[in-house]
Every structure is written in C-alpha cells, then in structure tokens.
Coordinates of C-alpha atoms and ligand atoms in Angstrom, one line a residue:
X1 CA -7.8 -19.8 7.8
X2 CA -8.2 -21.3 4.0
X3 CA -6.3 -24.1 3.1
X4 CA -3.1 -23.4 0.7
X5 CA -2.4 -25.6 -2.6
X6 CA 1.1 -25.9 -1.2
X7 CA 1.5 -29.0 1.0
X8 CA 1.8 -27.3 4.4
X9 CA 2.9 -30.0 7.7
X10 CA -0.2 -29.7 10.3
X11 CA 2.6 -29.1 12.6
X12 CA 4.3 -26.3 10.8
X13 CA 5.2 -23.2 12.5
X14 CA 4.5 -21.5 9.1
X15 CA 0.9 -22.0 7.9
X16 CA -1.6 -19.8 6.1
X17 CA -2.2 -17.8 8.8
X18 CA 1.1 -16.6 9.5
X19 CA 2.8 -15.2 6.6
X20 CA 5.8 -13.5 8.2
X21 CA 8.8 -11.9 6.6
X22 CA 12.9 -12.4 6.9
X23 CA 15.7 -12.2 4.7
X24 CA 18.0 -15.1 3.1
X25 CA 19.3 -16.4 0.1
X26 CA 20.4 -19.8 -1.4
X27 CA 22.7 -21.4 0.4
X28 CA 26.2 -21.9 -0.3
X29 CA 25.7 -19.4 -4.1
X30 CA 27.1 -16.1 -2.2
X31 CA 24.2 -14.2 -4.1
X32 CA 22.2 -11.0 -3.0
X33 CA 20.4 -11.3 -0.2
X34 CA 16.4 -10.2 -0.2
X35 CA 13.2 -10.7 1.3
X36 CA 11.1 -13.7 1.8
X37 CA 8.0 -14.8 3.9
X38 CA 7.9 -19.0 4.7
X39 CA 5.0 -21.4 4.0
X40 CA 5.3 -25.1 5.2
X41 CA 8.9 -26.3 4.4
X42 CA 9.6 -23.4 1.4
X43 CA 10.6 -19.7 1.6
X44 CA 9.4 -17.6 -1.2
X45 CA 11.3 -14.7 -3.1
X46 CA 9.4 -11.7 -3.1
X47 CA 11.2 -9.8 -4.9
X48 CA 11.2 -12.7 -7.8
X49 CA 7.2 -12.6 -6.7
X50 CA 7.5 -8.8 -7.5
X51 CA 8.9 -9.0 -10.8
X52 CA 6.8 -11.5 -12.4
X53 CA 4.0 -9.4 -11.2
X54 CA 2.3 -11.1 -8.1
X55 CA 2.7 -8.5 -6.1
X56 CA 1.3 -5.7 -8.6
X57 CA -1.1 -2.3 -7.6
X58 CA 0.5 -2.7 -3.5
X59 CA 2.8 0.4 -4.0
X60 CA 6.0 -1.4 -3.5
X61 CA 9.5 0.0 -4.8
X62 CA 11.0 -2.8 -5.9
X63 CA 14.8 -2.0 -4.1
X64 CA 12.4 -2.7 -0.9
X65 CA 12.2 -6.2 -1.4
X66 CA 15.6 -6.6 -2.9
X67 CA 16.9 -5.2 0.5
X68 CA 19.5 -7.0 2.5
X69 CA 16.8 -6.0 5.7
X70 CA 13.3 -5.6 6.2
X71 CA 13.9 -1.9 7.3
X72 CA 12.7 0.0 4.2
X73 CA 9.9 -2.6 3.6
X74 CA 8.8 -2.0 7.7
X75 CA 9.1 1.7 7.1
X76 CA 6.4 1.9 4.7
X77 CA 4.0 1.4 7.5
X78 CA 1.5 -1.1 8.2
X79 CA -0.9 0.3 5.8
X80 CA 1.6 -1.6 2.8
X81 CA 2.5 -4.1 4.6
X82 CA -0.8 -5.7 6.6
X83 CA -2.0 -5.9 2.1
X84 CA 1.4 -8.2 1.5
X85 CA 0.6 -9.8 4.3
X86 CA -2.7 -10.2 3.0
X87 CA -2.0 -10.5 -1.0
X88 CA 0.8 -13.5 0.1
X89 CA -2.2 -15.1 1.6
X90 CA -4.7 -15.1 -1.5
X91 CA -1.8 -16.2 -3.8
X92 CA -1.5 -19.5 -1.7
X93 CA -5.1 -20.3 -1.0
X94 CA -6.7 -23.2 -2.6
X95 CA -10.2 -21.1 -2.6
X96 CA -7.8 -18.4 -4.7
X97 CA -5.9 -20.8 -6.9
X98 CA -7.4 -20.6 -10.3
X99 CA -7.8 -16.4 -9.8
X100 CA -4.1 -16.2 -9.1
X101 CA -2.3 -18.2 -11.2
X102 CA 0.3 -19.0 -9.2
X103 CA -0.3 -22.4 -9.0
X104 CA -0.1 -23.3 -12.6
X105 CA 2.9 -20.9 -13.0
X106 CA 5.9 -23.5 -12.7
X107 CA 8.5 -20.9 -14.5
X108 CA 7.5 -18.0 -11.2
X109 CA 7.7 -21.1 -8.7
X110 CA 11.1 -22.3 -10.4
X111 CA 12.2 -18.6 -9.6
X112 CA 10.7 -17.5 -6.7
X113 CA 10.7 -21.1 -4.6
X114 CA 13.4 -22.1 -2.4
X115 CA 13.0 -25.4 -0.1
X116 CA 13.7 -23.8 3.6
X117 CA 16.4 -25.6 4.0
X118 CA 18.2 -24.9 1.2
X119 CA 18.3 -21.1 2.2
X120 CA 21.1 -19.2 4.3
X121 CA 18.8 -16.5 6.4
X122 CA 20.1 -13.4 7.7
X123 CA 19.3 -11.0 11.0
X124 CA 16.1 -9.4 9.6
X125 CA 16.5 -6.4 10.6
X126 CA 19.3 -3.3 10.4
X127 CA 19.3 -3.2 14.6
X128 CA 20.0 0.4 15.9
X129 CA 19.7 0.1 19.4
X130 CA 18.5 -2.7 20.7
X131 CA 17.3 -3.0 25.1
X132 CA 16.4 -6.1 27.1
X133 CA 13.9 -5.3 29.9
X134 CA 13.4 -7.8 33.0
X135 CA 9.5 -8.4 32.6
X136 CA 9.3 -11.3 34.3
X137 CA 8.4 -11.7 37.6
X138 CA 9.2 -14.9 38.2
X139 CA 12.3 -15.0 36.7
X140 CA 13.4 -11.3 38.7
X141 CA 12.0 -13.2 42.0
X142 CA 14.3 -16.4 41.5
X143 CA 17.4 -14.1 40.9
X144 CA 17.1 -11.7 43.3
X145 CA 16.7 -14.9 45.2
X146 CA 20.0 -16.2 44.5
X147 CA 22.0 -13.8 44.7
X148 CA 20.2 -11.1 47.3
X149 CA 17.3 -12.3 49.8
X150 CA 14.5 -14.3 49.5
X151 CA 12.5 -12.4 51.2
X152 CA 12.9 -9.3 49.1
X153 CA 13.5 -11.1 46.2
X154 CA 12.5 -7.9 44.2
X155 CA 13.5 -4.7 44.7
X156 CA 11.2 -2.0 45.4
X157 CA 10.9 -0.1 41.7
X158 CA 9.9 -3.5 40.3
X159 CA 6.5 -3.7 40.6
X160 CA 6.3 0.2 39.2
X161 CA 8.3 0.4 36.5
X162 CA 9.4 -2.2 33.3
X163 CA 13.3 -2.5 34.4
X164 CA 15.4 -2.4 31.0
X165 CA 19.2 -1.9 30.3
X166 CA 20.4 -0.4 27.0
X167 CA 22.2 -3.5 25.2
X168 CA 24.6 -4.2 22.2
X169 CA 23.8 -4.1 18.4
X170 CA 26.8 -5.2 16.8
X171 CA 26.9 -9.0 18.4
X172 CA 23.1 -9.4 17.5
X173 CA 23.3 -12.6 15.0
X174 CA 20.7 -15.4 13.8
X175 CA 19.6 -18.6 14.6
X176 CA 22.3 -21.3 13.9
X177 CA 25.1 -19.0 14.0
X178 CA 28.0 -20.1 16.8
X179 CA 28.4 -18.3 20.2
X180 CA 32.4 -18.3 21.4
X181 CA 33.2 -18.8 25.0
X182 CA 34.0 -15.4 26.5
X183 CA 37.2 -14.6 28.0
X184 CA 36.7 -11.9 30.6
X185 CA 37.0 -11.4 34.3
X186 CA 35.6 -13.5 37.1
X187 CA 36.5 -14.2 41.2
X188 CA 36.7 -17.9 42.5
X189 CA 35.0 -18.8 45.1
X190 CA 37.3 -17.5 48.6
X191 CA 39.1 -15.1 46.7
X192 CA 38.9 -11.5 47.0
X193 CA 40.8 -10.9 43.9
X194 CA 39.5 -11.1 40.1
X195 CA 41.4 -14.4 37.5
X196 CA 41.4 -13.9 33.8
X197 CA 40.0 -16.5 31.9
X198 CA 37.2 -18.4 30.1
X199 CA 33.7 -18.1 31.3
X200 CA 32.9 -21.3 33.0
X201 CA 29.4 -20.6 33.5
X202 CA 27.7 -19.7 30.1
X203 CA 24.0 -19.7 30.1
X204 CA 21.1 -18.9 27.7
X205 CA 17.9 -16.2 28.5
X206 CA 14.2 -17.1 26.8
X207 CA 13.0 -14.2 25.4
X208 CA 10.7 -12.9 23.0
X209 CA 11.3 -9.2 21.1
X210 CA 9.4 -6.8 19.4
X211 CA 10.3 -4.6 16.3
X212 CA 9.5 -1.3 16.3
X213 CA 7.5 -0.6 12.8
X214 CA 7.3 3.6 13.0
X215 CA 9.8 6.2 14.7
X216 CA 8.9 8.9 16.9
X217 CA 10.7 12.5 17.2
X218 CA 12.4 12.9 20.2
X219 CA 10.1 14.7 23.1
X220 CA 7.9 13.2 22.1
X221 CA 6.5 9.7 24.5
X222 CA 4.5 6.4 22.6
X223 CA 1.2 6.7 24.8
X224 CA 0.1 3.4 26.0
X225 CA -2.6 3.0 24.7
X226 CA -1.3 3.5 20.8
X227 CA 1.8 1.2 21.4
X228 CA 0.8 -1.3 19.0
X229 CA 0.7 1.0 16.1
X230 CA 4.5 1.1 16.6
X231 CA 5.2 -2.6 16.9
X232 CA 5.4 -4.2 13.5
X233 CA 6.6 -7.7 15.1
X234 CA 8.4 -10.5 17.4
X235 CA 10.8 -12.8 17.5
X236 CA 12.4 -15.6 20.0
X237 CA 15.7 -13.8 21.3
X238 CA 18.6 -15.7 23.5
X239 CA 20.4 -13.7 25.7
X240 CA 23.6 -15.7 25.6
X241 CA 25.1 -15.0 29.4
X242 CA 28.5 -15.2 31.2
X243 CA 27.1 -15.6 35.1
X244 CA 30.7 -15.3 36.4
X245 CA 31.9 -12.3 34.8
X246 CA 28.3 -11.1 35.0
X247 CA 28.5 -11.3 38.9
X248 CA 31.8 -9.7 39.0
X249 CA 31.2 -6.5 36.7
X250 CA 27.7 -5.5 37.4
X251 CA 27.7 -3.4 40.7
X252 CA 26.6 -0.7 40.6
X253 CA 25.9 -0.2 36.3
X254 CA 24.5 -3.5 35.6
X255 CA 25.3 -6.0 32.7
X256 CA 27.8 -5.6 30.7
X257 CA 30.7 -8.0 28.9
X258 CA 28.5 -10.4 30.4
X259 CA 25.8 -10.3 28.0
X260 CA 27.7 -8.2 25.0
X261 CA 29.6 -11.3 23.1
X262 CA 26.0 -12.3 21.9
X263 CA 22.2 -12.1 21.4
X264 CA 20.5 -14.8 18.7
X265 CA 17.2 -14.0 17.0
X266 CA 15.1 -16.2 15.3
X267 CA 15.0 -15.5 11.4
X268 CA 11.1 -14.8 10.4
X269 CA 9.7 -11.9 12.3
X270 CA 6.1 -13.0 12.9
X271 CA 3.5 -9.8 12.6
X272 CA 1.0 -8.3 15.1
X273 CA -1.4 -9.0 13.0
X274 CA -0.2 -12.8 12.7
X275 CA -0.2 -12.9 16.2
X276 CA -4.0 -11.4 17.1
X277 CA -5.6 -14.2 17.5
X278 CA -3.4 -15.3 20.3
X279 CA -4.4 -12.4 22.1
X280 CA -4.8 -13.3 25.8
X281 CA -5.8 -11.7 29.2
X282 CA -2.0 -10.3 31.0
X283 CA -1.4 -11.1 34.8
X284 CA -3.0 -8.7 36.7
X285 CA -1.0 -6.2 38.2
X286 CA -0.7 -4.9 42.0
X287 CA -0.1 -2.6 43.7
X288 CA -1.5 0.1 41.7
X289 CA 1.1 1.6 38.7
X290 CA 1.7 5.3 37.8
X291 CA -1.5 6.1 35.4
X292 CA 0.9 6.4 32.1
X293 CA 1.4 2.9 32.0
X294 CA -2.3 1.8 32.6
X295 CA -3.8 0.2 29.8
X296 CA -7.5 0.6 28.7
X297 CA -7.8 -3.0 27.4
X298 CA -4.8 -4.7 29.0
X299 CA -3.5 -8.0 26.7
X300 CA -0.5 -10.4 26.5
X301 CA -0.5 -13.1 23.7
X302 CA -0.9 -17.1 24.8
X303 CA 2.4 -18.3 22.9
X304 CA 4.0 -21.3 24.4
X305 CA 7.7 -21.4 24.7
X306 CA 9.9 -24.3 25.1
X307 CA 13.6 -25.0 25.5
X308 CA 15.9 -28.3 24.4
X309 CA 19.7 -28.5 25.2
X310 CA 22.0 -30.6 23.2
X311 CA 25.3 -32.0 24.0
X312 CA 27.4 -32.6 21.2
X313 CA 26.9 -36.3 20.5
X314 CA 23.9 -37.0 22.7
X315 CA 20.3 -36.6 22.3
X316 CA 18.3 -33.1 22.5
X317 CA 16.0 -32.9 26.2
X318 CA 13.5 -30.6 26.4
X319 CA 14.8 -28.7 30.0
X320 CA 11.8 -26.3 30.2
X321 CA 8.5 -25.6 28.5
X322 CA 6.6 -21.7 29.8
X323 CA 4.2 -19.4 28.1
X324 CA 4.9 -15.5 26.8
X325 CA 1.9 -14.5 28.9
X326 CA 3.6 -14.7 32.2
X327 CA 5.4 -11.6 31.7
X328 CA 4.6 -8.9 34.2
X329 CA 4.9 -5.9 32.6
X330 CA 3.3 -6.1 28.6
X331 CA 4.7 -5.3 25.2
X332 CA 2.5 -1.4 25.2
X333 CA 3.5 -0.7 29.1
X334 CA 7.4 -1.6 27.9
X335 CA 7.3 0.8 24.9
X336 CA 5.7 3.9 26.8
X337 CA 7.9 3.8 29.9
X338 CA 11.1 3.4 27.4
X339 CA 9.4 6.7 25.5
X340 CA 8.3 8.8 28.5
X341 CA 11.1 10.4 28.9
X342 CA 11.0 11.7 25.2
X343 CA 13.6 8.8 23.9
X344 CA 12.6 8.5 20.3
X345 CA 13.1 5.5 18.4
X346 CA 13.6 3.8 14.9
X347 CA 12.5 1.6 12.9
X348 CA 14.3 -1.8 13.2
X349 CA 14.8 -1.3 17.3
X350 CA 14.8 -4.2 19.1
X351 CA 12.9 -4.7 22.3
X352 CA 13.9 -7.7 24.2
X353 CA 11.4 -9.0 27.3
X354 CA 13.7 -10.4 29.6
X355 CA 14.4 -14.0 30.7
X356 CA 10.7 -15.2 30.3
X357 CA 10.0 -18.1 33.7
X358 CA 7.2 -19.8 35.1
X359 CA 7.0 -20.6 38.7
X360 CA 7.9 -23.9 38.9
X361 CA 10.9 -25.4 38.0
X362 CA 10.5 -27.0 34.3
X363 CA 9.1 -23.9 33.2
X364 CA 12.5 -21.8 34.1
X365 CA 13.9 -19.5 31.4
X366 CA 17.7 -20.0 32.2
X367 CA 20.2 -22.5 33.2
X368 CA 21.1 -20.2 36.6
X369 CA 17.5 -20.9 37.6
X370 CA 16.7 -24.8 36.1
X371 CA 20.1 -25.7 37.9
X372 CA 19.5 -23.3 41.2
X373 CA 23.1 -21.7 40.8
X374 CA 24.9 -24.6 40.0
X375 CA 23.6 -26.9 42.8
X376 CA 21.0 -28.6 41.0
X377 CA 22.5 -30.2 37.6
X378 CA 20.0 -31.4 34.4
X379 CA 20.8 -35.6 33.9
X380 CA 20.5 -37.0 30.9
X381 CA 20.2 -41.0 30.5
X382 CA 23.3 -41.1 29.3
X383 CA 24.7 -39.9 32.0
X384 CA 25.9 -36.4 31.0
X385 CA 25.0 -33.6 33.6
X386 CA 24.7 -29.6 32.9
X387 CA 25.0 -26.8 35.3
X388 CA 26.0 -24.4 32.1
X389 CA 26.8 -25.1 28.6
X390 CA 29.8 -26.9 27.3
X391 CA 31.4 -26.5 24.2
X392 CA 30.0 -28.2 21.5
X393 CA 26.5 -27.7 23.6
X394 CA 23.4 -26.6 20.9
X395 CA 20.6 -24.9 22.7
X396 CA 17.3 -24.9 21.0
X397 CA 14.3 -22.3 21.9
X398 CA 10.9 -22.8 20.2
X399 CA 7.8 -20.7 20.5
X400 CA 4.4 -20.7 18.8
X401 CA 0.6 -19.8 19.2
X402 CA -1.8 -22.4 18.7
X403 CA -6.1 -22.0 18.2
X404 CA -8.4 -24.1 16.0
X405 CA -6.4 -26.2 14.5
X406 CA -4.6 -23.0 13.0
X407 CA -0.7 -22.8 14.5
X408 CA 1.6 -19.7 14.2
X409 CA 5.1 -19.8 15.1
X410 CA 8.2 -18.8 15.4
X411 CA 10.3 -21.8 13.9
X412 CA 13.9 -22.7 15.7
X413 CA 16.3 -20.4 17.1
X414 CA 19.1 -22.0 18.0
X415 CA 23.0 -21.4 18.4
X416 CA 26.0 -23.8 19.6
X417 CA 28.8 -22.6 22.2
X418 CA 32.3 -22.7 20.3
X419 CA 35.8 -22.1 21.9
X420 CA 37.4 -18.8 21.4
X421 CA 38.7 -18.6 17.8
X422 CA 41.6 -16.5 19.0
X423 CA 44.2 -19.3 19.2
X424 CA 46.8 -18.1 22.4
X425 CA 43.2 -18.4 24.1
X426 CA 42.4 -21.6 23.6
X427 CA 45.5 -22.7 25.4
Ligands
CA1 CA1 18.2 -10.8 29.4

C-alpha cells in the first residue's frame, strides 16, 4: 500500500490500507452527527469531503453521508462503496498528492479534519436484530466443561451446525460507553432457592461481528458460497455477561437477562475488502457437515486479538492474546445456516461469533474460562486479584491484521463496569 502525505504511526490500526467507515462528531459541540473513515490519529468528515467536492462523479446523495448511521451509505451496495473506499485512498496517497489537491487545500482540511480524539463516535450502525453464535470450539469445550462433563464437553449438534441465539438491539452501545452492574436473580451456593441482588460475577466475551451489507426476501436462504456478497464488514464486540444470573435463567431457553444489559462494539467497521489480505486457511472441519454449509474455497482471516483488564487505579495487564482464525464454524457457513430456513435479513444486522478462545490458557476469551470458574484468580503486582470485574474495572479488547509491514485494525473497544444508577439499588 502507497504511503499517505498525512503522518500515519507504523503502529496505527488505521493506515492506508484500511479506510473504514463510522460515525462521530466533535466532542463536547452537541452537533449533527455523520460519517467518517480514520487515518493515523485523525477522522475525516465525509460529508465536509463531499461538499467541497472530493468525493465528486461516485453517485453519492449527500443525506447519506450526513446520516447519523452508515445504513443508507451500506445499502448502496458494494459497487459505491468498494470506489469511496478506494477514492479515500487516492486523496491521501503521496504518489496522488499533487492530482488531488487535497494536500494543499488547508480551508477543506480545516473543515473536514478532526484529531481522533477530539471526536465523540457513535454505534455505526441502525442494529435491527442482532445474534451471537458459539463458533468456537475451544471456548464451547471449556464451558460445557465447567458446567456439564468433560468428557462430552460439547453436545452432539455442535460439530453440525453454527449454534446462535437471537440477542438484544436496544443495549448495543460503543466503545468507551459504561456497563452498570445488573441486578437480577441468582442462587448461592447450598441453596435451592433464588436471592435478588447485584451480579457478583460479571464477565466480558471476545468477539468479532459482521454487518450484513444487502437484504434478502424472506424464503429465500444466503447460499454459502455467495455469503460474502452480503457482508459489508466487522467489528470487535464484548458480550458483557452476568455468570450468576446466567446459570440460574438459562434452562431450558438459553441466555437471557444475562447477556441483555449490554453488548459494546468498536466504532470503525473495517471492510471485507480491507480485510482480504488477511485471508487465511479455517480449521478444518470433522466429521463431515450437511452439504449446505460446505464451502468451495473454505477461509477465515489471521486477525490477532488481545485482551487488557484495568482496575481503577492500577496498571492495565494484558490477560489473554488469541487469533479470529480459531473459530470453528466461518463467517459464510454462519450466514447460510442463520438463512436456510428462509429468515431474511437487513441491512445493519449484526452477527456476533461467539466468545473467540484458544486452547491454552492465556489465549481464553472470558474471565469464566482465564479464572476456571472462579478458582483460578488473575494477580497483578500490586497485589489486586480478579475472578470477575469490579466496579471501576476497564476492560480493553484489541484486534488487528498484520502483513508486510501494512497493519489493519480495529482500534480499542473498551467499556468500564459502573454501579447501578438507580439509587435504592446501590444500597
Ligand atoms: Ca457471547
């Protein structure tokens, strides 16, 4: 990928080759929000790029970009928005500079430049419905583990079918927002009867999602093979969790106000297209699956994922460090089993992967497995310990691909546990 004329970090998440979009605005102004794609340390306008005329001959109505989601720019299919992608990209290069103009045009940087942070960002999408699979075989192995057998860890559809549950749209919110401690139902250990109260054992999930770019009419399945067309994106998703009124509520429906108070996604959805060249052989897959979820060129992406917990007042630790690529069951085989059925879907649905593990310890994608259920604590040297989170706690997910010196990623996603702002339960 060509150098850019801005300064870009070699470590940024955000160089040439990446280019992905989000929504924000300037902090602290209470102004409009609208779309923006990152570079280095700044976020650009693009509808400020749009009305001086940088983004001119690309079909775009300008309300698209003044949007307060990407949901109308995404529906305008990947035909417009692979040549944004692509325009963003000439604007910035060095090799482009004197063609483009933008370099020399200070009054358009002036309007259309915001340092990153300086900017308040902003779920990206308008979520519909939004479903968190179990992809993860490591992760499904070390749960069924702990809390059914060892020796048949997973249960018998596992290996046949992506497991999913339909999740919550309203509590989806972004990186840096807080998370308040649930109140909700649990059972104490030798008692047969439920207590109310505060979750005492909140925990965080490592997931990636997709976007889905281009609906479908109901009856009508994504084949496996054409899943892609329909993705337009990812980003890093935490599955905020309440284990003890998770264990309690979720025979024989599954999860429920256990998982409902919260998801976080990271702000910049990062494209396919950003993301091909991380394209990577997916584990290999036995015994033999149903032939609507066999792929004819079966992929994953190599994106590394890492985790760092933060007491309030203490220093961050990295507690776990795994790659996307683990995962089981891939991005296409997820989409056509949701869509076999003749489930249709929308643009802006989210697709979550599921608690993403490795197999050994430091690679775990949740506290319930990096602490074994609570038997197994993370030290820091100061002392503190961790089975869950605290309040005050700041958890810290990172992912990104990395390949000849070019690096795309995701940025920080990253939320802090609060009390419960309802005062009579903070006691
Ligand atoms: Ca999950």
């Amino acid at each position: 990928m060509a150098d850019s004329w801005i300064e870009i970090p070699s470590d940024s998440d955000f160089s040439l080759a990446n280019i992905p979009f989000g929504v924000f605005r300037p902090r602290g102004k209470k102004l409009d929000f609208r779309l923006g794609t990152r570079v280095g340390d700044w976020v650009l306008d693009l509808a400020a790029l749009e009305r001086e005329g940088y983004l001119g001959g690309l079909n775009l109505p300008s309300s698209t970009l003044s949007a307060e989601s990407l949901n109308s720019f995404i529906a305008l299919g990947k035909g417009i928005t692979k040549k944004v992608r692509t325009r963003l990209q000439e604007l910035l290069s060095r090799e482009n500079s004197s063609e483009s103009g933008l370099e020399k045009d200070l009054q358009t940087q002036k309007k259309a430049f915001f340092k990153a942070d300086e900017v308040e960002m902003k779920v990206p999408v308008e979520v519909g419905d939004y479903t968190d699979f179990y992809s993860s075989k490591e992760h499904a192995t070390n749960v069924g583990s702990l809390f059914r057998d060892p020796k048949n860890a997973l249960l018998p559809n596992w290996k046949h079918l992506p497991v999913a549950y339909h999740g919550r749209s309203s509590s989806l919110i972004v990186s840096e927002d807080s998370v308040y401690r649930p109140w909700g139902q649990y059972k104490n250990k030798d008692s047969d009867l439920p207590v109310f109260g505060p979750s005492r054992q909140i925990d965080f999930e490592l997931e990636t999602a997709f976007i889905i770019g281009k609906e479908t009419q109901r009856g009508y399945p994504v084949p496996v093979d054409e899943a892609e067309d329909y993705i337009f994106g990812m980003v890093l998703l935490n599955d905020w969790s309440a284990r003890d009124i998770q264990a309690w509520e979720y025979v024989p429906l599954g999860p429920f106000l256990g998982k409902n108070f919260a998801s976080s996604v990271s702000p910049w959805v990062i494209t396919l297209e950003a993301l091909s060249p991380f394209q990577t052989e997916a584990p290999p897959q036995d015994p033999p699956i149903l032939d609507y979820l066999k792929e004819k060129q079966r992929y994953s992406y190599d994106i590394s994922l890492q985790i760092e917990l933060k007491p309030e007042g203490d220093e961050a630790l990295e507690i776990s460090k795994t790659k996307f690529q683990n995962l089981y069951w891939t991005q296409a085989q997820q989409l056509a089993h949701h869509t076999i059925n003749g489930c249709n879907i929308r643009v802006g649905d989210l697709y979550a992967s599921g608690t993403i593990s490795g197999s050994s310890r430091d690679s775990f994608g949740s506290l319930l497995e990096l602490c074994w259920k609570g038997t197994r604590p993370i030290r820091w040297p100061s002392g503190e310990e961790r089975c869950f989170l605290e309040d005050g706690d700041r958890v810290i997910m990172r992912g990104w691909g990395e390949k000849d010196r070019s690096r795309v990623g995701f940025g920080e996603l990253s939320g802090t546990i609060l009390p419960s702002p309802v005062p009579s339960f903070r006691g």
